[in-house]
Short mmCIF file of N, CA and C in Angstrom, two decimals:
data_model
loop_
_atom_site.label_atom_id
_atom_site.label_comp_id
_atom_site.label_asym_id
_atom_site.label_seq_id
_atom_site.Cartn_x
_atom_site.Cartn_y
_atom_site.Cartn_z
N MET A 4 7.87 33.30 -2.65
CA MET A 4 6.49 33.04 -2.32
C MET A 4 6.43 31.80 -1.43
N SER A 5 5.55 31.83 -0.46
CA SER A 5 5.39 30.70 0.46
C SER A 5 3.98 30.14 0.32
N LEU A 6 3.90 28.83 0.09
CA LEU A 6 2.60 28.18 -0.03
C LEU A 6 2.34 27.35 1.21
N ARG A 7 1.09 27.03 1.47
CA ARG A 7 0.70 26.24 2.64
C ARG A 7 1.23 24.81 2.56
N ILE A 8 1.30 24.27 1.37
CA ILE A 8 1.83 22.91 1.22
C ILE A 8 3.18 22.97 0.53
N GLY A 9 4.03 22.04 0.89
CA GLY A 9 5.32 21.95 0.24
C GLY A 9 5.19 21.24 -1.10
N GLN A 10 6.32 21.13 -1.78
CA GLN A 10 6.33 20.44 -3.06
C GLN A 10 5.93 18.98 -2.84
N LEU A 11 5.07 18.47 -3.70
CA LEU A 11 4.61 17.10 -3.59
C LEU A 11 5.74 16.12 -3.87
N PRO A 12 5.73 14.99 -3.17
CA PRO A 12 6.77 13.99 -3.41
C PRO A 12 6.57 13.30 -4.76
N ASP A 13 7.58 12.58 -5.19
CA ASP A 13 7.47 11.82 -6.43
C ASP A 13 6.35 10.80 -6.28
N ARG A 14 5.39 10.83 -7.18
CA ARG A 14 4.27 9.90 -7.13
C ARG A 14 4.25 8.98 -8.34
N THR A 15 5.39 8.83 -8.98
CA THR A 15 5.48 7.94 -10.12
C THR A 15 5.34 6.50 -9.64
N PRO A 16 4.35 5.78 -10.15
CA PRO A 16 4.17 4.39 -9.70
C PRO A 16 5.39 3.53 -10.00
N VAL A 17 5.66 2.61 -9.10
CA VAL A 17 6.74 1.65 -9.27
C VAL A 17 6.09 0.29 -9.46
N LYS A 18 6.38 -0.36 -10.56
CA LYS A 18 5.77 -1.65 -10.85
C LYS A 18 6.55 -2.76 -10.16
N LEU A 19 5.83 -3.58 -9.41
CA LEU A 19 6.40 -4.75 -8.75
C LEU A 19 5.70 -5.98 -9.30
N THR A 20 6.43 -7.05 -9.46
CA THR A 20 5.85 -8.31 -9.91
C THR A 20 5.97 -9.29 -8.76
N VAL A 21 4.84 -9.88 -8.37
CA VAL A 21 4.85 -10.86 -7.29
C VAL A 21 4.10 -12.10 -7.74
N SER A 22 4.45 -13.21 -7.14
CA SER A 22 3.73 -14.46 -7.36
C SER A 22 3.04 -14.83 -6.06
N VAL A 23 1.81 -15.28 -6.16
CA VAL A 23 1.05 -15.70 -4.98
C VAL A 23 0.59 -17.13 -5.17
N ASP A 24 0.32 -17.79 -4.05
CA ASP A 24 -0.14 -19.16 -4.17
C ASP A 24 -1.60 -19.17 -4.63
N PRO A 25 -2.09 -20.30 -5.13
CA PRO A 25 -3.45 -20.37 -5.67
C PRO A 25 -4.53 -19.98 -4.66
N ASP A 26 -4.35 -20.33 -3.39
CA ASP A 26 -5.36 -19.96 -2.39
C ASP A 26 -5.46 -18.45 -2.22
N LEU A 27 -4.31 -17.76 -2.20
CA LEU A 27 -4.33 -16.32 -2.08
C LEU A 27 -4.92 -15.68 -3.33
N ALA A 28 -4.58 -16.20 -4.50
CA ALA A 28 -5.15 -15.67 -5.74
C ALA A 28 -6.67 -15.80 -5.73
N SER A 29 -7.16 -16.93 -5.25
CA SER A 29 -8.60 -17.14 -5.17
C SER A 29 -9.24 -16.17 -4.18
N ALA A 30 -8.59 -15.97 -3.04
CA ALA A 30 -9.12 -15.04 -2.04
C ALA A 30 -9.15 -13.61 -2.59
N LEU A 31 -8.13 -13.22 -3.33
CA LEU A 31 -8.11 -11.88 -3.92
C LEU A 31 -9.21 -11.71 -4.96
N THR A 32 -9.45 -12.75 -5.74
CA THR A 32 -10.54 -12.71 -6.72
C THR A 32 -11.88 -12.58 -6.01
N ASP A 33 -12.06 -13.34 -4.92
CA ASP A 33 -13.29 -13.24 -4.14
C ASP A 33 -13.44 -11.85 -3.52
N TYR A 34 -12.34 -11.30 -3.03
CA TYR A 34 -12.39 -9.96 -2.44
C TYR A 34 -12.85 -8.94 -3.49
N ALA A 35 -12.32 -9.06 -4.70
CA ALA A 35 -12.71 -8.14 -5.78
C ALA A 35 -14.20 -8.28 -6.09
N ALA A 36 -14.72 -9.51 -6.05
CA ALA A 36 -16.15 -9.73 -6.30
C ALA A 36 -16.99 -9.09 -5.19
N ILE A 37 -16.57 -9.26 -3.95
CA ILE A 37 -17.30 -8.67 -2.83
C ILE A 37 -17.20 -7.15 -2.87
N TYR A 38 -16.05 -6.63 -3.25
CA TYR A 38 -15.86 -5.19 -3.42
C TYR A 38 -16.87 -4.66 -4.45
N ALA A 39 -17.00 -5.37 -5.58
CA ALA A 39 -17.93 -4.94 -6.63
C ALA A 39 -19.37 -4.95 -6.11
N GLU A 40 -19.74 -5.98 -5.35
CA GLU A 40 -21.08 -6.04 -4.79
C GLU A 40 -21.32 -4.90 -3.80
N THR A 41 -20.30 -4.60 -3.02
CA THR A 41 -20.42 -3.58 -1.98
C THR A 41 -20.49 -2.17 -2.55
N TYR A 42 -19.62 -1.87 -3.51
CA TYR A 42 -19.49 -0.50 -4.01
C TYR A 42 -20.05 -0.28 -5.41
N GLY A 43 -20.48 -1.36 -6.08
CA GLY A 43 -21.03 -1.21 -7.42
C GLY A 43 -19.99 -0.81 -8.46
N ALA A 44 -18.74 -1.08 -8.16
CA ALA A 44 -17.66 -0.75 -9.09
C ALA A 44 -16.72 -1.95 -9.16
N GLU A 45 -16.53 -2.46 -10.36
CA GLU A 45 -15.64 -3.61 -10.51
C GLU A 45 -14.19 -3.15 -10.57
N GLU A 46 -13.36 -3.83 -9.80
CA GLU A 46 -11.92 -3.58 -9.79
C GLU A 46 -11.23 -4.92 -9.86
N LYS A 47 -10.14 -4.98 -10.59
CA LYS A 47 -9.34 -6.20 -10.64
C LYS A 47 -8.58 -6.34 -9.33
N PRO A 48 -8.28 -7.57 -8.94
CA PRO A 48 -7.50 -7.76 -7.71
C PRO A 48 -6.18 -6.98 -7.72
N GLU A 49 -5.51 -6.96 -8.85
CA GLU A 49 -4.23 -6.25 -8.91
C GLU A 49 -4.37 -4.74 -8.71
N THR A 50 -5.58 -4.22 -8.90
CA THR A 50 -5.84 -2.81 -8.63
C THR A 50 -6.10 -2.59 -7.14
N LEU A 51 -6.67 -3.59 -6.49
CA LEU A 51 -6.99 -3.47 -5.07
C LEU A 51 -5.79 -3.76 -4.17
N VAL A 52 -4.86 -4.59 -4.63
CA VAL A 52 -3.74 -5.00 -3.79
C VAL A 52 -2.92 -3.82 -3.25
N PRO A 53 -2.57 -2.79 -4.04
CA PRO A 53 -1.82 -1.68 -3.45
C PRO A 53 -2.55 -1.01 -2.28
N ALA A 54 -3.86 -0.85 -2.39
CA ALA A 54 -4.63 -0.26 -1.28
C ALA A 54 -4.61 -1.18 -0.07
N MET A 55 -4.69 -2.50 -0.31
CA MET A 55 -4.64 -3.47 0.79
C MET A 55 -3.29 -3.40 1.50
N LEU A 56 -2.22 -3.37 0.74
CA LEU A 56 -0.88 -3.30 1.33
C LEU A 56 -0.68 -2.00 2.10
N ASP A 57 -1.15 -0.90 1.53
CA ASP A 57 -1.04 0.39 2.20
C ASP A 57 -1.79 0.37 3.52
N MET A 58 -3.01 -0.18 3.52
CA MET A 58 -3.82 -0.27 4.74
C MET A 58 -3.11 -1.14 5.77
N PHE A 59 -2.58 -2.27 5.33
CA PHE A 59 -1.88 -3.18 6.23
C PHE A 59 -0.67 -2.50 6.87
N LEU A 60 0.17 -1.90 6.05
CA LEU A 60 1.39 -1.27 6.57
C LEU A 60 1.08 -0.08 7.47
N SER A 61 0.08 0.70 7.11
CA SER A 61 -0.24 1.89 7.91
C SER A 61 -0.88 1.52 9.25
N SER A 62 -1.40 0.31 9.38
CA SER A 62 -2.03 -0.10 10.64
C SER A 62 -1.09 -0.95 11.50
N ASP A 63 0.12 -1.21 11.04
CA ASP A 63 1.06 -2.06 11.77
C ASP A 63 1.99 -1.19 12.62
N ALA A 64 1.65 -1.04 13.90
CA ALA A 64 2.41 -0.16 14.80
C ALA A 64 3.85 -0.64 14.95
N GLY A 65 4.07 -1.95 15.03
CA GLY A 65 5.42 -2.48 15.15
C GLY A 65 6.27 -2.12 13.95
N PHE A 66 5.69 -2.22 12.77
CA PHE A 66 6.41 -1.86 11.55
C PHE A 66 6.75 -0.37 11.56
N LYS A 67 5.80 0.47 11.97
CA LYS A 67 6.05 1.91 11.98
C LYS A 67 7.21 2.26 12.93
N ARG A 68 7.22 1.64 14.11
CA ARG A 68 8.31 1.91 15.06
C ARG A 68 9.65 1.43 14.49
N ALA A 69 9.66 0.22 13.96
CA ALA A 69 10.90 -0.34 13.42
C ALA A 69 11.39 0.46 12.22
N ARG A 70 10.48 0.91 11.40
CA ARG A 70 10.86 1.70 10.22
C ARG A 70 11.45 3.03 10.64
N LYS A 71 10.84 3.66 11.63
CA LYS A 71 11.36 4.93 12.13
C LYS A 71 12.77 4.74 12.68
N ALA A 72 12.98 3.67 13.43
CA ALA A 72 14.31 3.38 13.97
C ALA A 72 15.30 3.09 12.85
N LEU A 73 14.87 2.35 11.85
CA LEU A 73 15.72 2.04 10.71
C LEU A 73 16.20 3.32 10.02
N HIS A 74 15.27 4.24 9.78
CA HIS A 74 15.64 5.49 9.11
C HIS A 74 16.50 6.38 10.01
N ALA A 75 16.26 6.32 11.32
CA ALA A 75 17.09 7.09 12.24
C ALA A 75 18.52 6.57 12.21
N ARG A 76 18.68 5.25 12.21
CA ARG A 76 20.04 4.67 12.13
C ARG A 76 20.71 5.02 10.80
N ALA A 77 19.94 4.96 9.73
CA ALA A 77 20.50 5.26 8.42
C ALA A 77 20.94 6.72 8.32
N SER A 78 20.17 7.61 8.93
CA SER A 78 20.54 9.03 8.86
C SER A 78 21.78 9.34 9.71
N LYS A 79 22.05 8.47 10.69
CA LYS A 79 23.25 8.65 11.52
C LYS A 79 24.46 7.97 10.91
N GLY A 80 24.23 7.24 9.81
CA GLY A 80 25.32 6.59 9.12
C GLY A 80 25.73 5.26 9.71
N GLU A 81 24.83 4.63 10.43
CA GLU A 81 25.16 3.31 11.05
C GLU A 81 25.10 2.21 10.05
#
């Protein structure tokens, strides 16, 4: 049988622990407050950070080019 979509990739979350400086922690807390005001839904900063990182990485053209080259080199065994 052939389906329109292929098998979904592994979507098991991977937990990362990071430390941020106090100014960044404060900015993330403020962002969460503004998010709540904007959308009427409260989210903790740690819930918003993965979406922020995803948005950042997906909009970074230099990273996308370098990542593609990195994977191309790795597939060639360099």
